[in-house]
PDB file of C-alpha atoms in Angstrom:
ATOM      1  CA  MET A   4       7.527 155.052  64.996  1.00  0.00           C
ATOM      2  CA  ALA A   5      10.117 157.176  62.554  1.00  0.00           C
ATOM      3  CA  SER A   6       9.335 159.332  60.443  1.00  0.00           C
ATOM      4  CA  LEU A   7      10.761 158.685  56.889  1.00  0.00           C
ATOM      5  CA  GLN A   8      13.462 161.858  57.442  1.00  0.00           C
ATOM      6  CA  ASP A   9      15.075 159.886  60.437  1.00  0.00           C
ATOM      7  CA  LYS A  10      14.785 156.683  58.577  1.00  0.00           C
ATOM      8  CA  HIS A  11      16.926 158.479  55.641  1.00  0.00           C
ATOM      9  CA  ARG A  12      19.636 159.984  58.244  1.00  0.00           C
ATOM     10  CA  LYS A  13      20.036 156.684  60.021  1.00  0.00           C
ATOM     11  CA  VAL A  14      20.132 155.115  56.424  1.00  0.00           C
ATOM     12  CA  ARG A  15      22.741 157.608  55.518  1.00  0.00           C
ATOM     13  CA  HIS A  16      25.211 157.399  58.843  1.00  0.00           C
ATOM     14  CA  TRP A  17      25.583 153.579  58.490  1.00  0.00           C
ATOM     15  CA  LEU A  18      26.075 153.827  54.879  1.00  0.00           C
ATOM     16  CA  GLU A  19      28.701 156.476  55.612  1.00  0.00           C
ATOM     17  CA  GLN A  20      30.188 153.648  57.901  1.00  0.00           C
ATOM     18  CA  MET A  21      29.892 150.860  56.310  1.00  0.00           C
ATOM     19  CA  PHE A  22      32.334 152.585  52.917  1.00  0.00           C
ATOM     20  CA  GLY A  23      34.382 153.708  55.793  1.00  0.00           C
ATOM     21  CA  GLY A  24      34.688 157.561  54.311  1.00  0.00           C
ATOM     22  CA  GLU A  25      34.111 156.357  50.599  1.00  0.00           C
ATOM     23  CA  THR A  26      31.763 157.764  48.242  1.00  0.00           C
ATOM     24  CA  VAL A  27      28.410 155.990  49.145  1.00  0.00           C
ATOM     25  CA  PRO A  28      26.918 154.764  45.713  1.00  0.00           C
ATOM     26  CA  PRO A  29      23.615 156.780  44.172  1.00  0.00           C
ATOM     27  CA  TYR A  30      20.592 155.045  45.267  1.00  0.00           C
ATOM     28  CA  GLU A  31      17.106 155.768  45.314  1.00  0.00           C
ATOM     29  CA  VAL A  32      15.494 157.755  47.766  1.00  0.00           C
ATOM     30  CA  ASN A  33      11.941 156.623  47.938  1.00  0.00           C
ATOM     31  CA  GLU A  34       9.496 155.278  50.993  1.00  0.00           C
ATOM     32  CA  THR A  35      10.483 151.817  49.654  1.00  0.00           C
ATOM     33  CA  THR A  36      14.041 151.732  48.848  1.00  0.00           C
ATOM     34  CA  ILE A  37      14.818 153.938  53.164  1.00  0.00           C
ATOM     35  CA  THR A  38      12.463 151.505  54.551  1.00  0.00           C
ATOM     36  CA  VAL A  39      13.953 148.544  53.362  1.00  0.00           C
ATOM     37  CA  LEU A  40      17.511 149.933  54.145  1.00  0.00           C
ATOM     38  CA  TYR A  41      16.676 151.237  57.567  1.00  0.00           C
ATOM     39  CA  ASP A  42      15.414 147.733  58.395  1.00  0.00           C
ATOM     40  CA  LEU A  43      18.880 145.941  56.370  1.00  0.00           C
ATOM     41  CA  ALA A  44      20.373 148.952  59.010  1.00  0.00           C
ATOM     42  CA  CYS A  45      19.087 147.844  61.910  1.00  0.00           C
ATOM     43  CA  LYS A  46      19.129 144.183  61.686  1.00  0.00           C
ATOM     44  CA  ASN A  47      22.823 145.128  60.581  1.00  0.00           C
ATOM     45  CA  GLN A  48      23.338 147.098  63.768  1.00  0.00           C
ATOM     46  CA  ALA A  49      21.505 144.534  65.463  1.00  0.00           C
ATOM     47  CA  VAL A  50      24.665 142.133  64.833  1.00  0.00           C
ATOM     48  CA  ASP A  51      27.003 144.264  64.975  1.00  0.00           C
ATOM     49  CA  LYS A  52      26.377 144.618  68.666  1.00  0.00           C
ATOM     50  CA  ASP A  53      25.921 141.122  69.190  1.00  0.00           C
ATOM     51  CA  THR A  54      29.122 140.334  67.699  1.00  0.00           C
ATOM     52  CA  LYS A  55      30.905 143.140  69.518  1.00  0.00           C
ATOM     53  CA  LEU A  56      29.435 141.923  72.793  1.00  0.00           C
ATOM     54  CA  LEU A  57      30.330 137.743  72.148  1.00  0.00           C
ATOM     55  CA  LEU A  58      33.930 139.296  71.653  1.00  0.00           C
ATOM     56  CA  GLU A  59      34.166 141.215  74.820  1.00  0.00           C
ATOM     57  CA  ASP A  60      33.132 137.976  76.657  1.00  0.00           C
ATOM     58  CA  LEU A  61      35.722 135.880  74.458  1.00  0.00           C
ATOM     59  CA  GLY A  62      38.490 138.573  75.276  1.00  0.00           C
ATOM     60  CA  GLN A  63      37.071 138.354  79.461  1.00  0.00           C
ATOM     61  CA  LYS A  64      37.601 134.722  78.640  1.00  0.00           C
ATOM     62  CA  ALA A  65      40.864 135.093  77.232  1.00  0.00           C
ATOM     63  CA  ASP A  66      41.927 137.264  80.440  1.00  0.00           C
ATOM     64  CA  GLU A  67      40.567 134.460  82.727  1.00  0.00           C
ATOM     65  CA  TYR A  68      42.401 131.578  81.069  1.00  0.00           C
ATOM     66  CA  ASN A  69      45.756 133.400  80.739  1.00  0.00           C
ATOM     67  CA  ALA A  70      45.422 134.484  84.423  1.00  0.00           C
ATOM     68  CA  GLU A  71      45.032 131.132  85.282  1.00  0.00           C
ATOM     69  CA  ALA A  72      47.744 130.144  83.134  1.00  0.00           C
ATOM     70  CA  ARG A  73      50.087 132.403  85.028  1.00  0.00           C
ATOM     71  CA  ARG A  74      48.307 131.198  88.167  1.00  0.00           C
ATOM     72  CA  LEU A  75      49.273 127.569  87.429  1.00  0.00           C
ATOM     73  CA  SER A  76      53.132 128.635  86.672  1.00  0.00           C
ATOM     74  CA  ARG A  77      53.388 130.283  89.615  1.00  0.00           C
ATOM     75  CA  THR A  78      52.252 127.384  91.539  1.00  0.00           C
ATOM     76  CA  LEU A  79      54.345 125.150  89.936  1.00  0.00           C
ATOM     77  CA  GLN A  80      57.090 126.957  90.403  1.00  0.00           C
ATOM     78  CA  SER A  81      56.460 127.410  94.373  1.00  0.00           C
ATOM     79  CA  VAL A  82      56.909 123.465  94.295  1.00  0.00           C
ATOM     80  CA  GLY A  83      59.697 123.416  91.728  1.00  0.00           C
ATOM     81  CA  LEU A  84      57.695 122.190  89.122  1.00  0.00           C
ATOM     82  CA  MET A  85      58.938 124.293  86.049  1.00  0.00           C
ATOM     83  CA  PRO A  86      57.432 122.739  82.606  1.00  0.00           C
ATOM     84  CA  GLU A  87      60.494 122.127  80.799  1.00  0.00           C
ATOM     85  CA  SER A  88      61.288 119.971  84.364  1.00  0.00           C
ATOM     86  CA  LEU A  89      58.498 117.562  83.869  1.00  0.00           C
ATOM     87  CA  THR A  90      59.357 114.560  82.241  1.00  0.00           C
ATOM     88  CA  LYS A  91      57.285 113.222  79.604  1.00  0.00           C
ATOM     89  CA  THR A  92      54.157 111.510  81.149  1.00  0.00           C
ATOM     90  CA  GLY A  93      54.249 114.422  82.887  1.00  0.00           C
ATOM     91  CA  THR A  94      53.737 117.020  80.057  1.00  0.00           C
ATOM     92  CA  THR A  95      51.245 114.206  78.460  1.00  0.00           C
ATOM     93  CA  ALA A  96      48.936 114.071  81.321  1.00  0.00           C
ATOM     94  CA  LEU A  97      49.697 118.154  82.189  1.00  0.00           C
ATOM     95  CA  SER A  98      48.074 118.532  78.068  1.00  0.00           C
ATOM     96  CA  THR A  99      45.797 115.996  78.857  1.00  0.00           C
ATOM     97  CA  LEU A 100      44.255 117.546  81.513  1.00  0.00           C
ATOM     98  CA  VAL A 101      44.195 121.117  79.718  1.00  0.00           C
ATOM     99  CA  SER A 102      42.653 119.473  76.790  1.00  0.00           C
ATOM    100  CA  THR A 103      39.663 118.177  79.006  1.00  0.00           C
ATOM    101  CA  ALA A 104      39.091 121.410  80.715  1.00  0.00           C
ATOM    102  CA  GLN A 105      39.209 123.298  77.126  1.00  0.00           C
ATOM    103  CA  THR A 106      36.487 120.115  76.236  1.00  0.00           C
ATOM    104  CA  LEU A 107      34.327 120.350  79.048  1.00  0.00           C
ATOM    105  CA  GLU A 108      34.720 124.532  78.587  1.00  0.00           C
ATOM    106  CA  LEU A 109      36.005 124.499  82.148  1.00  0.00           C
ATOM    107  CA  LYS A 110      36.786 127.914  83.634  1.00  0.00           C
ATOM    108  CA  ASN A 111      39.106 126.672  86.055  1.00  0.00           C
ATOM    109  CA  THR A 112      40.931 123.239  86.510  1.00  0.00           C
ATOM    110  CA  ALA A 113      39.645 122.820  90.274  1.00  0.00           C
ATOM    111  CA  THR A 114      38.613 118.950  90.345  1.00  0.00           C
ATOM    112  CA  THR A 115      35.726 120.538  91.616  1.00  0.00           C
ATOM    113  CA  SER A 116      35.047 121.981  87.958  1.00  0.00           C
ATOM    114  CA  TYR A 117      35.901 118.807  86.823  1.00  0.00           C
ATOM    115  CA  LEU A 118      33.618 116.715  88.379  1.00  0.00           C
ATOM    116  CA  LEU A 119      30.507 118.806  87.892  1.00  0.00           C
ATOM    117  CA  ALA A 120      31.550 118.924  84.444  1.00  0.00           C
ATOM    118  CA  MET A 121      32.159 115.271  84.136  1.00  0.00           C
ATOM    119  CA  LYS A 122      28.165 114.915  85.937  1.00  0.00           C
ATOM    120  CA  ASP A 123      26.907 117.615  83.419  1.00  0.00           C
ATOM    121  CA  LEU A 124      28.204 115.474  80.828  1.00  0.00           C
ATOM    122  CA  SER A 125      27.269 112.286  81.849  1.00  0.00           C
ATOM    123  CA  GLN A 126      23.681 113.512  82.104  1.00  0.00           C
ATOM    124  CA  GLU A 127      24.243 114.754  78.815  1.00  0.00           C
ATOM    125  CA  ALA A 128      24.706 111.646  77.723  1.00  0.00           C
ATOM    126  CA  LEU A 129      21.894 110.002  79.250  1.00  0.00           C
ATOM    127  CA  ASP A 130      19.897 112.522  77.514  1.00  0.00           C
ATOM    128  CA  VAL A 131      21.469 111.321  74.713  1.00  0.00           C
ATOM    129  CA  GLU A 132      20.737 107.438  75.124  1.00  0.00           C
ATOM    130  CA  ASP A 133      16.741 108.736  76.051  1.00  0.00           C
ATOM    131  CA  SER A 134      16.747 110.234  73.214  1.00  0.00           C
ATOM    132  CA  ARG A 135      18.587 107.850  70.652  1.00  0.00           C
ATOM    133  CA  ARG A 136      15.929 105.275  72.402  1.00  0.00           C
ATOM    134  CA  GLU A 137      12.857 107.469  71.930  1.00  0.00           C
ATOM    135  CA  GLU A 138      13.937 107.688  67.938  1.00  0.00           C
ATOM    136  CA  GLN A 139      14.550 103.867  67.835  1.00  0.00           C
ATOM    137  CA  HIS A 140      10.915 103.440  69.170  1.00  0.00           C
ATOM    138  CA  LEU A 141       9.358 105.964  66.400  1.00  0.00           C
ATOM    139  CA  SER A 142      11.777 104.225  64.057  1.00  0.00           C
ATOM    140  CA  LYS A 143       9.953 101.447  64.238  1.00  0.00           C
ATOM    141  CA  GLU A 144       6.434 102.437  64.485  1.00  0.00           C
ATOM    142  CA  LEU A 145       6.888 104.452  61.664  1.00  0.00           C
ATOM    143  CA  LEU A 146       8.610 101.166  59.634  1.00  0.00           C
ATOM    144  CA  ARG A 147       5.515  99.316  60.883  1.00  0.00           C
ATOM    145  CA  LYS A 148       3.650 101.741  59.442  1.00  0.00           C
ATOM    146  CA  THR A 149       4.888 102.052  56.128  1.00  0.00           C
ATOM    147  CA  THR A 150       5.094  98.527  55.774  1.00  0.00           C
ATOM    148  CA  THR A 151       1.272  98.241  56.898  1.00  0.00           C
ATOM    149  CA  ALA A 152       0.838 101.323  54.614  1.00  0.00           C
ATOM    150  CA  MET A 153       3.137  99.109  51.749  1.00  0.00           C
ATOM    151  CA  ALA A 154       0.849  96.238  52.012  1.00  0.00           C
ATOM    152  CA  HIS A 155      -2.561  98.610  51.592  1.00  0.00           C
ATOM    153  CA  LEU A 156      -1.270  99.712  48.516  1.00  0.00           C
ATOM    154  CA  ASN A 157      -0.126  96.136  47.014  1.00  0.00           C
ATOM    155  CA  ALA A 158      -3.149  95.367  47.939  1.00  0.00           C
ATOM    156  CA  ILE A 159      -5.119  97.905  45.931  1.00  0.00           C
ATOM    157  CA  GLU A 160      -2.785  97.924  42.903  1.00  0.00           C
ATOM    158  CA  ARG A 161      -3.711  94.188  42.582  1.00  0.00           C
ATOM    159  CA  ASP A 162      -7.427  94.855  42.900  1.00  0.00           C
ATOM    160  CA  GLU A 163      -7.420  97.881  40.448  1.00  0.00           C
ATOM    161  CA  GLU A 164      -5.514  95.103  37.965  1.00  0.00           C
ATOM    162  CA  SER A 165      -8.269  92.831  38.496  1.00  0.00           C
ATOM    163  CA  LEU A 166     -10.868  95.454  38.075  1.00  0.00           C
ATOM    164  CA  GLU A 167      -9.262  96.297  35.162  1.00  0.00           C
ATOM    165  CA  GLN A 168      -9.161  92.449  33.392  1.00  0.00           C
ATOM    166  CA  ARG A 169     -12.343  91.978  34.815  1.00  0.00           C
ATOM    167  CA  GLU A 170     -13.797  95.154  32.776  1.00  0.00           C
ATOM    168  CA  LYS A 171     -11.600  94.106  29.917  1.00  0.00           C
ATOM    169  CA  MET A 172     -13.460  90.722  29.778  1.00  0.00           C
ATOM    170  CA  THR A 173     -17.371  92.232  30.893  1.00  0.00           C
ATOM    171  CA  GLY A 174     -16.588  94.936  28.105  1.00  0.00           C
ATOM    172  CA  PRO A 175     -17.654  93.114  25.368  1.00  0.00           C
ATOM    173  CA  ASP A 176     -20.685  92.052  27.049  1.00  0.00           C
ATOM    174  CA  LEU A 177     -21.790  94.820  28.860  1.00  0.00           C
ATOM    175  CA  GLU A 178     -21.765  96.339  25.770  1.00  0.00           C
ATOM    176  CA  LYS A 179     -23.547  93.934  24.148  1.00  0.00           C
ATOM    177  CA  LYS A 180     -26.167  93.981  26.787  1.00  0.00           C
ATOM    178  CA  ALA A 181     -25.824  97.616  25.975  1.00  0.00           C
ATOM    179  CA  GLN A 182     -26.645  97.520  22.380  1.00  0.00           C
ATOM    180  CA  THR A 183     -30.098  94.644  23.072  1.00  0.00           C
ATOM    181  CA  ALA A 184     -31.129  97.241  25.942  1.00  0.00           C
ATOM    182  CA  VAL A 185     -31.478 100.178  23.138  1.00  0.00           C
ATOM    183  CA  PHE A 186     -33.165  97.546  20.906  1.00  0.00           C
ATOM    184  CA  LEU A 187     -35.145  95.775  23.076  1.00  0.00           C
ATOM    185  CA  GLN A 188     -36.152  99.676  23.913  1.00  0.00           C
ATOM    186  CA  SER A 189     -37.310 101.003  20.167  1.00  0.00           C
ATOM    187  CA  LYS A 190     -39.224  97.739  19.910  1.00  0.00           C
ATOM    188  CA  ALA A 191     -40.729  98.530  22.803  1.00  0.00           C
ATOM    189  CA  ALA A 192     -41.499 102.015  21.494  1.00  0.00           C
ATOM    190  CA  GLU A 193     -42.317 100.557  18.196  1.00  0.00           C
ATOM    191  CA  TYR A 194     -44.661  98.824  20.078  1.00  0.00           C
ATOM    192  CA  ARG A 195     -46.670 100.770  21.520  1.00  0.00           C
ATOM    193  CA  ASN A 196     -47.025 103.224  18.597  1.00  0.00           C
ATOM    194  CA  SER A 197     -48.595 100.071  16.769  1.00  0.00           C
ATOM    195  CA  LEU A 198     -50.752  99.467  19.736  1.00  0.00           C
ATOM    196  CA  ARG A 199     -52.144 102.559  19.865  1.00  0.00           C
ATOM    197  CA  GLN A 200     -52.854 102.810  15.769  1.00  0.00           C
ATOM    198  CA  LEU A 201     -54.682  99.834  16.188  1.00  0.00           C
ATOM    199  CA  ARG A 202     -56.390 100.400  18.702  1.00  0.00           C
ATOM    200  CA  GLY A 203     -57.502 103.789  17.085  1.00  0.00           C
ATOM    201  CA  GLN A 204     -58.255 101.863  13.856  1.00  0.00           C
ATOM    202  CA  LEU A 205     -60.853  99.363  16.010  1.00  0.00           C
ATOM    203  CA  GLU A 206     -62.271 102.844  17.275  1.00  0.00           C
ATOM    204  CA  ALA A 207     -62.783 103.516  14.080  1.00  0.00           C
ATOM    205  CA  SER A 208     -64.456 100.567  12.806  1.00  0.00           C
ATOM    206  CA  GLY A 209     -67.073 100.623  15.469  1.00  0.00           C
ATOM    207  CA  VAL A 210     -65.696  97.409  16.556  1.00  0.00           C
ATOM    208  CA  ASP A 211     -67.966  96.413  20.000  1.00  0.00           C
ATOM    209  CA  PRO A 212     -65.992  97.259  23.209  1.00  0.00           C
ATOM    210  CA  THR A 213     -67.137  93.544  24.373  1.00  0.00           C
ATOM    211  CA  LEU A 214     -64.887  91.933  21.990  1.00  0.00           C
ATOM    212  CA  TYR A 215     -61.594  93.484  23.561  1.00  0.00           C
ATOM    213  CA  HIS A 216     -59.404  90.520  25.414  1.00  0.00           C
ATOM    214  CA  HIS A 217     -60.254  92.120  28.623  1.00  0.00           C
ATOM    215  CA  LYS A 218     -64.074  91.974  28.013  1.00  0.00           C
ATOM    216  CA  LEU A 219     -63.471  88.253  27.105  1.00  0.00           C
ATOM    217  CA  VAL A 220     -61.627  87.369  29.482  1.00  0.00           C
ATOM    218  CA  ASN A 221     -63.930  88.810  31.333  1.00  0.00           C
ATOM    219  CA  GLN A 222     -67.097  87.571  30.263  1.00  0.00           C
ATOM    220  CA  ALA A 223     -65.453  83.698  30.239  1.00  0.00           C
ATOM    221  CA  GLU A 224     -64.873  84.402  34.080  1.00  0.00           C
ATOM    222  CA  GLU A 225     -69.109  84.768  34.710  1.00  0.00           C
ATOM    223  CA  LEU A 226     -69.431  81.748  31.600  1.00  0.00           C
ATOM    224  CA  ASP A 227     -67.165  79.935  34.797  1.00  0.00           C
ATOM    225  CA  LYS A 228     -69.895  80.941  37.473  1.00  0.00           C
ATOM    226  CA  LYS A 229     -72.490  80.120  34.847  1.00  0.00           C
ATOM    227  CA  ARG A 230     -71.411  77.147  34.740  1.00  0.00           C
ATOM    228  CA  GLU A 231     -71.171  76.414  38.472  1.00  0.00           C
ATOM    229  CA  LYS A 232     -74.247  77.668  39.087  1.00  0.00           C
ATOM    230  CA  ILE A 233     -75.501  74.931  36.709  1.00  0.00           C
ATOM    231  CA  ALA A 234     -73.450  72.547  38.255  1.00  0.00           C
ATOM    232  CA  GLU A 235     -75.523  73.102  41.457  1.00  0.00           C
ATOM    233  CA  LEU A 236     -78.842  73.222  40.204  1.00  0.00           C
ATOM    234  CA  ARG A 237     -78.507  70.281  38.317  1.00  0.00           C
ATOM    235  CA  ALA A 238     -77.439  68.119  41.713  1.00  0.00           C
ATOM    236  CA  GLN A 239     -80.507  69.649  43.143  1.00  0.00           C
ATOM    237  CA  LEU A 240     -82.678  68.650  40.049  1.00  0.00           C
ATOM    238  CA  ASP A 241     -81.293  65.431  40.784  1.00  0.00           C
ATOM    239  CA  SER A 242     -82.395  65.503  44.274  1.00  0.00           C
ATOM    240  CA  TYR A 243     -86.080  66.026  43.139  1.00  0.00           C
ATOM    241  CA  HIS A 244     -85.634  62.284  42.072  1.00  0.00           C
ATOM    242  CA  SER A 245     -85.663  61.464  45.699  1.00  0.00           C
ATOM    243  CA  LEU A 246     -89.187  63.921  46.153  1.00  0.00           C
ATOM    244  CA  PRO A 247     -92.081  62.845  48.376  1.00  0.00           C
ATOM    245  CA  PRO A 248     -94.955  61.263  46.670  1.00  0.00           C
ATOM    246  CA  ASP A 249     -96.820  64.864  46.391  1.00  0.00           C
ATOM    247  CA  ILE A 250     -96.624  64.667  42.937  1.00  0.00           C
ATOM    248  CA  SER A 251     -98.022  68.188  41.856  1.00  0.00           C
ATOM    249  CA  LEU A 252     -95.705  70.239  44.898  1.00  0.00           C
ATOM    250  CA  ALA A 253     -92.469  67.941  42.966  1.00  0.00           C
ATOM    251  CA  ARG A 254     -93.225  69.426  39.254  1.00  0.00           C
ATOM    252  CA  VAL A 255     -94.042  72.661  40.650  1.00  0.00           C
ATOM    253  CA  LYS A 256     -90.186  72.703  41.774  1.00  0.00           C
ATOM    254  CA  ILE A 257     -89.122  70.601  38.753  1.00  0.00           C
ATOM    255  CA  GLU A 258     -90.413  72.516  36.216  1.00  0.00           C
ATOM    256  CA  GLU A 259     -88.822  75.910  38.232  1.00  0.00           C
ATOM    257  CA  ALA A 260     -85.638  74.516  38.244  1.00  0.00           C
ATOM    258  CA  LYS A 261     -86.031  73.363  34.733  1.00  0.00           C
ATOM    259  CA  ARG A 262     -87.115  76.965  33.558  1.00  0.00           C
ATOM    260  CA  GLU A 263     -84.213  78.424  35.717  1.00  0.00           C
ATOM    261  CA  LEU A 264     -82.087  75.915  34.085  1.00  0.00           C
ATOM    262  CA  ALA A 265     -83.020  76.374  30.668  1.00  0.00           C
ATOM    263  CA  GLY A 266     -82.582  80.415  31.222  1.00  0.00           C
ATOM    264  CA  LEU A 267     -79.245  80.440  32.356  1.00  0.00           C
ATOM    265  CA  GLU A 268     -77.859  77.362  29.245  1.00  0.00           C
ATOM    266  CA  GLU A 269     -79.555  80.623  26.778  1.00  0.00           C
ATOM    267  CA  GLU A 270     -77.778  82.965  28.135  1.00  0.00           C
ATOM    268  CA  ILE A 271     -73.832  80.641  27.788  1.00  0.00           C
ATOM    269  CA  ASN A 272     -75.097  80.212  24.651  1.00  0.00           C
ATOM    270  CA  ARG A 273     -75.353  83.696  23.660  1.00  0.00           C
ATOM    271  CA  LYS A 274     -72.148  84.556  25.455  1.00  0.00           C
ATOM    272  CA  LEU A 275     -70.467  82.130  23.319  1.00  0.00           C
ATOM    273  CA  GLU A 276     -71.622  83.291  20.230  1.00  0.00           C
ATOM    274  CA  MET A 277     -71.010  86.507  21.385  1.00  0.00           C
ATOM    275  CA  MET A 278     -67.264  85.435  22.172  1.00  0.00           C
ATOM    276  CA  THR A 279     -66.749  83.318  18.854  1.00  0.00           C
ATOM    277  CA  LEU A 280     -68.049  86.517  16.351  1.00  0.00           C
TER     278      LEU A 280
END
């Protein structure tokens, strides 16, 4: 890697060549400036080298064309065909050959060169046609995809408009429902607070817990069960009417059933009195 001094010397030499002996304008000597000018000098010299090679190649081709022109001129002279002696048709044909040779970038005007150049040109035309067909296929595919995308976009826009209209129509209703929900939540909180206060008052007043609603429900269920049992006992009592002639045994059974029935009725009455308090 070149040092900063080497780069500076090369930059200085390049600037002197660029200005052709004139005074080189002053410039700031630092690493950044020298690096930029050094890169520019290297690129400029590379371009100059390529240009020089291109000019040399063009000069060589010009010499070759001139030599070919002189050879053709000698050939024409040898057969007695001077350019000025050609007919108008011959001059046109010769100009056409020259123009065609230049168009095909031929190095010589041999028939083989024309045929090979025409073959290459035909192949290029076929390649261009294949590329054109491929481009057409790609264009059609892109057009199809674009059409599909536009259809989807239009559908999305219609859905968006529909949603906006639905939002405008349902907006007030939703707002009203939201307000109702807030009101109901507030009332529910108020009722919960009132329920807690009432329970506190009930507990403070010494109310019998058995009078609470769930207790009364349980007692009512027990009462229904007792009534069912009484009905069963009444059915059994009714069956005693068909007892055998053993009067003493029948009386014992009847008395037991009566006592049990009386106990159940007493318990039911006690429950009813408690429920009506």
